[in-house]
Amino acid sequence: MRKIFDKQQKWLFEVAELPVSLGQNDTRIDFVLRPTDLEFYLIAECKRVNPAFSDWCFVKAPYITRKRSTKQLVVESVRIHLSNVKNIQNPITELEYFEHNMYSVGASLRAIDNAYEIGLEVKKQNSQNGENSPSSRGPLQQAAGQVIRGLNGFVNTLPKIYSNASRFNQDEIHEIKLMPAIFTTAKLFVSDIKLNESDIVTGKIKSDPDTLKEVPWLYYQFPVSPSLKNEYGPKVFQSLSDLLYMDSIRTIAIVSYDGIDNFLDQLYWTIA
């Protein structure tokens, strides 16, 4: 984690172990980073993996939706409009806060190439662990669900910060971007195998071991279930494609230890 904190010239370490709530469930965010000059929050989950299943492999889905031909870096975009001033009185002091209107939706930052829809944990051949798979819902899916839960819990927390009348002005509008990231001890591999060319009878996939390569970090396109969403999303969409991308799909950065420097540099110049 020292490498992350050494990025102080571009990134600020905001907080660690932040408690948030989503629905009836409480959780904690491992840590939050923010660029020094932007309203952008990186919601981070740390994942140390079982050595027997420390190889995470990712492939691209051949087809997602008929309306979008390119992969997009989709983050949570939150809009807060501050309105009327209210007062809170307590025995110690009197505080002023703003009423607010809030809206949260998926937004694309740019097109990306290193985005993958399918991720699997692969057992090492020399492992003495008797399991053939980590679980029906492995550590990758658990970490993805956890970081998304933390992100949407963080969305619910934003009014507590941005409604402070001593910091902001009436009728201000804040556009805030949030992105989830998993920092892991796993080794990350990607393949360009064509899933749509698999045998329709046996399900076997034509593959070449040379197509598998290790990468320092990648983007994982994660479909967020309704139970993990915040309460400020849109209620109506133009199409199923818009529903998928604006309400469901969020891009999670998955970063190995060796990829931290490059990932934070690349992300900063993407959002700057």
Short mmCIF file of C-alpha atoms in Angstrom, two decimals:
data_model
loop_
_atom_site.label_atom_id
_atom_site.label_comp_id
_atom_site.label_asym_id
_atom_site.label_seq_id
_atom_site.Cartn_x
_atom_site.Cartn_y
_atom_site.Cartn_z
CA MET A 1 0.00 0.00 0.00
CA ARG A 2 3.00 2.33 0.39
CA LYS A 3 3.09 2.75 -3.40
CA ILE A 4 -0.42 4.17 -3.35
CA PHE A 5 0.35 6.73 -0.65
CA ASP A 6 3.51 7.84 -2.48
CA LYS A 7 1.27 9.27 -5.22
CA GLN A 8 0.52 12.37 -3.15
CA GLN A 9 1.44 14.74 -5.99
CA LYS A 10 -1.60 13.54 -7.97
CA TRP A 11 -3.79 11.63 -5.52
CA LEU A 12 -4.95 12.41 -2.00
CA PHE A 13 -5.54 9.68 0.53
CA GLU A 14 -8.93 10.64 1.97
CA VAL A 15 -9.90 7.96 4.48
CA ALA A 16 -9.63 4.26 5.36
CA GLU A 17 -12.18 1.84 6.82
CA LEU A 18 -15.08 4.20 6.13
CA PRO A 19 -18.43 2.78 7.37
CA VAL A 20 -21.32 3.20 4.90
CA SER A 21 -24.83 1.80 4.56
CA LEU A 22 -26.75 0.48 1.58
CA GLY A 23 -30.33 -0.48 2.27
CA GLN A 24 -30.35 -2.59 5.42
CA ASN A 25 -26.71 -3.61 5.03
CA ASP A 26 -23.68 -1.92 6.58
CA THR A 27 -20.18 -2.26 5.17
CA ARG A 28 -16.79 -0.55 5.23
CA ILE A 29 -14.74 0.88 2.38
CA ASP A 30 -11.10 -0.16 2.64
CA PHE A 31 -9.88 3.25 1.51
CA VAL A 32 -10.78 6.24 -0.67
CA LEU A 33 -8.43 8.15 -2.98
CA ARG A 34 -9.15 11.44 -4.74
CA PRO A 35 -7.19 13.51 -7.29
CA THR A 36 -5.87 16.71 -5.78
CA ASP A 37 -7.98 18.97 -7.99
CA LEU A 38 -11.08 17.02 -9.10
CA GLU A 39 -14.39 15.82 -7.66
CA PHE A 40 -13.56 12.21 -8.42
CA TYR A 41 -13.39 9.43 -5.83
CA LEU A 42 -11.67 6.07 -6.25
CA ILE A 43 -13.46 3.58 -3.99
CA ALA A 44 -10.95 0.83 -3.24
CA GLU A 45 -11.18 -2.75 -2.01
CA CYS A 46 -8.05 -4.72 -1.04
CA LYS A 47 -8.17 -8.44 -1.80
CA ARG A 48 -5.57 -10.94 -0.63
CA VAL A 49 -6.28 -14.24 -2.36
CA ASN A 50 -5.85 -17.93 -1.58
CA PRO A 51 -2.49 -18.92 -3.16
CA ALA A 52 -4.17 -21.97 -4.70
CA PHE A 53 -6.48 -19.70 -6.69
CA SER A 54 -4.26 -16.67 -7.16
CA ASP A 55 -4.45 -16.65 -10.96
CA TRP A 56 -7.39 -14.60 -12.22
CA CYS A 57 -8.16 -14.98 -15.91
CA PHE A 58 -10.35 -12.68 -18.00
CA VAL A 59 -11.88 -12.93 -21.47
CA LYS A 60 -14.13 -10.70 -23.53
CA ALA A 61 -17.76 -11.51 -24.18
CA PRO A 62 -18.44 -11.58 -27.94
CA TYR A 63 -21.75 -9.74 -27.68
CA ILE A 64 -23.23 -7.40 -25.08
CA THR A 65 -25.81 -5.20 -26.78
CA ARG A 66 -26.76 -4.38 -30.35
CA LYS A 67 -26.65 -0.61 -29.76
CA ARG A 68 -23.03 -0.29 -28.60
CA SER A 69 -20.06 -1.53 -30.60
CA THR A 70 -17.24 -0.18 -28.38
CA LYS A 71 -16.39 -0.87 -24.76
CA GLN A 72 -16.79 2.12 -22.44
CA LEU A 73 -15.21 3.12 -19.13
CA VAL A 74 -18.43 3.51 -17.13
CA VAL A 75 -18.30 5.23 -13.74
CA GLU A 76 -20.94 6.42 -11.28
CA SER A 77 -21.87 10.04 -11.99
CA VAL A 78 -23.63 11.87 -9.15
CA ARG A 79 -25.25 15.29 -9.51
CA ILE A 80 -26.11 17.24 -6.34
CA HIS A 81 -28.08 20.49 -6.55
CA LEU A 82 -28.05 22.50 -3.30
CA SER A 83 -31.21 24.49 -2.61
CA ASN A 84 -32.85 25.94 0.52
CA VAL A 85 -30.90 26.58 3.72
CA LYS A 86 -32.06 24.82 6.87
CA ASN A 87 -30.88 24.93 10.48
CA ILE A 88 -29.93 22.17 12.88
CA GLN A 89 -29.90 23.20 16.52
CA ASN A 90 -28.23 21.15 19.22
CA PRO A 91 -26.97 21.90 22.76
CA ILE A 92 -23.51 22.84 21.46
CA THR A 93 -24.01 24.84 18.28
CA GLU A 94 -26.32 25.73 15.43
CA LEU A 95 -25.48 24.32 12.02
CA GLU A 96 -26.78 25.34 8.62
CA TYR A 97 -27.27 22.85 5.83
CA PHE A 98 -28.79 22.78 2.36
CA GLU A 99 -31.70 20.80 1.14
CA HIS A 100 -30.65 19.02 -2.03
CA ASN A 101 -31.76 17.20 -5.13
CA MET A 102 -29.59 14.28 -6.13
CA TYR A 103 -29.29 12.08 -9.20
CA SER A 104 -26.93 9.15 -9.84
CA VAL A 105 -26.37 7.34 -13.14
CA GLY A 106 -23.71 5.53 -15.14
CA ALA A 107 -21.59 7.77 -17.37
CA SER A 108 -18.87 6.94 -19.89
CA LEU A 109 -15.48 8.61 -19.52
CA ARG A 110 -14.07 7.23 -22.78
CA ALA A 111 -13.80 4.15 -24.98
CA ILE A 112 -11.40 1.46 -23.70
CA ASP A 113 -9.73 -1.62 -25.17
CA ASN A 114 -8.63 -3.51 -22.06
CA ALA A 115 -12.16 -4.23 -20.79
CA TYR A 116 -13.31 -7.78 -20.02
CA GLU A 117 -16.74 -9.16 -19.11
CA ILE A 118 -15.87 -12.66 -17.87
CA GLY A 119 -13.47 -13.39 -15.02
CA LEU A 120 -12.53 -16.73 -13.46
CA GLU A 121 -10.19 -17.93 -10.73
CA VAL A 122 -7.96 -20.77 -11.95
CA LYS A 123 -6.47 -23.39 -9.65
CA LYS A 124 -2.69 -23.75 -9.81
CA GLN A 125 -1.60 -27.16 -11.09
CA ASN A 126 0.92 -27.70 -8.28
CA SER A 127 -1.53 -26.71 -5.54
CA GLN A 128 -2.14 -29.17 -2.69
CA ASN A 129 -5.56 -27.65 -2.07
CA GLY A 130 -8.20 -30.32 -2.70
CA GLU A 131 -10.80 -27.89 -4.01
CA ASN A 132 -11.35 -27.71 -7.76
CA SER A 133 -12.87 -24.24 -7.49
CA PRO A 134 -12.74 -21.62 -4.72
CA SER A 135 -16.52 -21.61 -4.22
CA SER A 136 -19.73 -21.15 -6.17
CA ARG A 137 -19.10 -17.43 -5.76
CA GLY A 138 -15.35 -17.00 -5.75
CA PRO A 139 -13.13 -14.24 -4.35
CA LEU A 140 -13.28 -12.20 -7.56
CA GLN A 141 -17.07 -11.98 -7.49
CA GLN A 142 -17.05 -11.41 -3.73
CA ALA A 143 -14.57 -8.54 -4.05
CA ALA A 144 -16.52 -7.02 -6.95
CA GLY A 145 -19.77 -7.16 -5.00
CA GLN A 146 -18.09 -5.69 -1.93
CA VAL A 147 -16.52 -2.72 -3.73
CA ILE A 148 -19.79 -1.96 -5.56
CA ARG A 149 -21.68 -2.09 -2.27
CA GLY A 150 -19.15 0.32 -0.79
CA LEU A 151 -19.39 2.66 -3.78
CA ASN A 152 -23.18 2.92 -3.63
CA GLY A 153 -23.07 3.28 0.14
CA PHE A 154 -20.64 6.15 -0.44
CA VAL A 155 -23.18 7.76 -2.81
CA ASN A 156 -25.70 7.68 0.04
CA THR A 157 -23.11 9.39 2.26
CA LEU A 158 -22.31 12.29 -0.10
CA PRO A 159 -25.17 14.59 1.08
CA LYS A 160 -23.62 14.62 4.56
CA ILE A 161 -20.56 16.32 3.07
CA TYR A 162 -21.95 18.44 0.26
CA SER A 163 -24.94 19.84 2.17
CA ASN A 164 -22.69 21.71 4.63
CA ALA A 165 -23.65 25.40 4.29
CA SER A 166 -20.32 26.54 5.74
CA ARG A 167 -18.44 25.02 2.78
CA PHE A 168 -20.73 25.56 -0.20
CA ASN A 169 -23.22 28.07 -1.57
CA GLN A 170 -26.92 27.94 -2.31
CA ASP A 171 -27.85 26.80 -5.84
CA GLU A 172 -24.44 25.23 -6.42
CA ILE A 173 -24.44 22.12 -8.59
CA HIS A 174 -21.77 19.49 -8.03
CA GLU A 175 -20.92 16.81 -10.58
CA ILE A 176 -19.10 14.00 -8.77
CA LYS A 177 -17.60 10.89 -10.34
CA LEU A 178 -16.95 7.65 -8.46
CA MET A 179 -15.08 4.58 -9.66
CA PRO A 180 -14.54 1.20 -7.95
CA ALA A 181 -11.13 -0.50 -7.87
CA ILE A 182 -9.84 -3.80 -6.50
CA PHE A 183 -6.18 -3.95 -5.49
CA THR A 184 -5.23 -7.60 -5.28
CA THR A 185 -2.37 -10.03 -4.69
CA ALA A 186 -3.72 -12.17 -7.54
CA LYS A 187 -1.88 -12.46 -10.84
CA LEU A 188 -4.00 -11.16 -13.70
CA PHE A 189 -4.20 -12.87 -17.09
CA VAL A 190 -6.20 -12.04 -20.21
CA SER A 191 -6.95 -13.98 -23.37
CA ASP A 192 -8.30 -13.05 -26.78
CA ILE A 193 -10.03 -16.40 -27.36
CA LYS A 194 -13.27 -16.20 -29.33
CA LEU A 195 -16.08 -17.56 -27.18
CA ASN A 196 -18.50 -17.37 -30.10
CA GLU A 197 -16.34 -19.91 -31.95
CA SER A 198 -16.73 -22.61 -29.29
CA ASP A 199 -18.22 -25.99 -30.25
CA ILE A 200 -21.98 -25.66 -29.84
CA VAL A 201 -22.35 -29.38 -28.97
CA THR A 202 -19.47 -29.96 -26.54
CA GLY A 203 -18.93 -26.39 -25.35
CA LYS A 204 -15.19 -26.76 -25.92
CA ILE A 205 -13.32 -23.62 -26.86
CA LYS A 206 -10.63 -23.39 -29.49
CA SER A 207 -7.70 -21.96 -27.58
CA ASP A 208 -3.95 -21.59 -27.80
CA PRO A 209 -1.89 -21.28 -24.58
CA ASP A 210 0.04 -18.47 -26.25
CA THR A 211 -3.09 -16.31 -26.24
CA LEU A 212 -2.94 -16.06 -22.43
CA LYS A 213 -0.80 -13.19 -21.20
CA GLU A 214 -0.19 -11.61 -17.80
CA VAL A 215 -1.14 -7.94 -17.36
CA PRO A 216 -0.53 -5.51 -14.46
CA TRP A 217 -4.12 -4.22 -14.43
CA LEU A 218 -7.34 -4.28 -16.44
CA TYR A 219 -10.93 -3.11 -16.54
CA TYR A 220 -13.72 -5.52 -15.55
CA GLN A 221 -17.24 -4.77 -16.80
CA PHE A 222 -19.44 -5.77 -13.86
CA PRO A 223 -23.26 -5.99 -14.02
CA VAL A 224 -24.56 -4.55 -10.75
CA SER A 225 -27.62 -6.27 -9.30
CA PRO A 226 -30.53 -4.05 -8.14
CA SER A 227 -29.87 -4.91 -4.49
CA LEU A 228 -26.44 -3.25 -4.75
CA LYS A 229 -27.70 0.01 -6.28
CA ASN A 230 -28.14 3.35 -4.54
CA GLU A 231 -31.55 5.01 -4.30
CA TYR A 232 -30.88 7.98 -6.60
CA GLY A 233 -30.87 6.29 -10.00
CA PRO A 234 -33.19 6.98 -12.96
CA LYS A 235 -36.58 5.29 -13.10
CA VAL A 236 -37.14 5.34 -16.88
CA PHE A 237 -34.87 4.42 -19.82
CA GLN A 238 -35.12 4.69 -23.59
CA SER A 239 -34.05 1.09 -24.27
CA LEU A 240 -32.69 -2.10 -22.72
CA SER A 241 -29.23 -1.04 -23.86
CA ASP A 242 -29.51 2.23 -21.95
CA LEU A 243 -30.82 0.34 -18.93
CA LEU A 244 -27.81 -1.98 -19.04
CA TYR A 245 -25.16 0.73 -19.32
CA MET A 246 -26.70 3.60 -17.37
CA ASP A 247 -28.14 1.58 -14.50
CA SER A 248 -26.27 -1.73 -14.34
CA ILE A 249 -22.80 -1.95 -15.92
CA ARG A 250 -19.99 -0.36 -13.93
CA THR A 251 -16.31 -0.61 -14.79
CA ILE A 252 -14.15 -1.97 -11.98
CA ALA A 253 -10.38 -1.50 -12.19
CA ILE A 254 -8.57 -4.66 -11.09
CA VAL A 255 -4.97 -3.89 -10.22
CA SER A 256 -2.06 -6.10 -9.18
CA TYR A 257 0.74 -4.83 -6.97
CA ASP A 258 3.01 -4.29 -9.97
CA GLY A 259 0.34 -2.29 -11.77
CA ILE A 260 -0.42 0.36 -9.14
CA ASP A 261 1.89 3.08 -10.48
CA ASN A 262 0.84 2.74 -14.09
CA PHE A 263 -2.86 2.43 -13.29
CA LEU A 264 -3.00 5.58 -11.16
CA ASP A 265 -1.04 7.53 -13.75
CA GLN A 266 -3.26 6.38 -16.61
CA LEU A 267 -6.47 7.00 -14.67
CA TYR A 268 -5.39 10.49 -13.66
CA TRP A 269 -4.77 11.55 -17.25
CA THR A 270 -8.08 9.98 -18.27
CA ILE A 271 -10.09 12.09 -15.84
CA ALA A 272 -7.94 15.25 -15.74
#
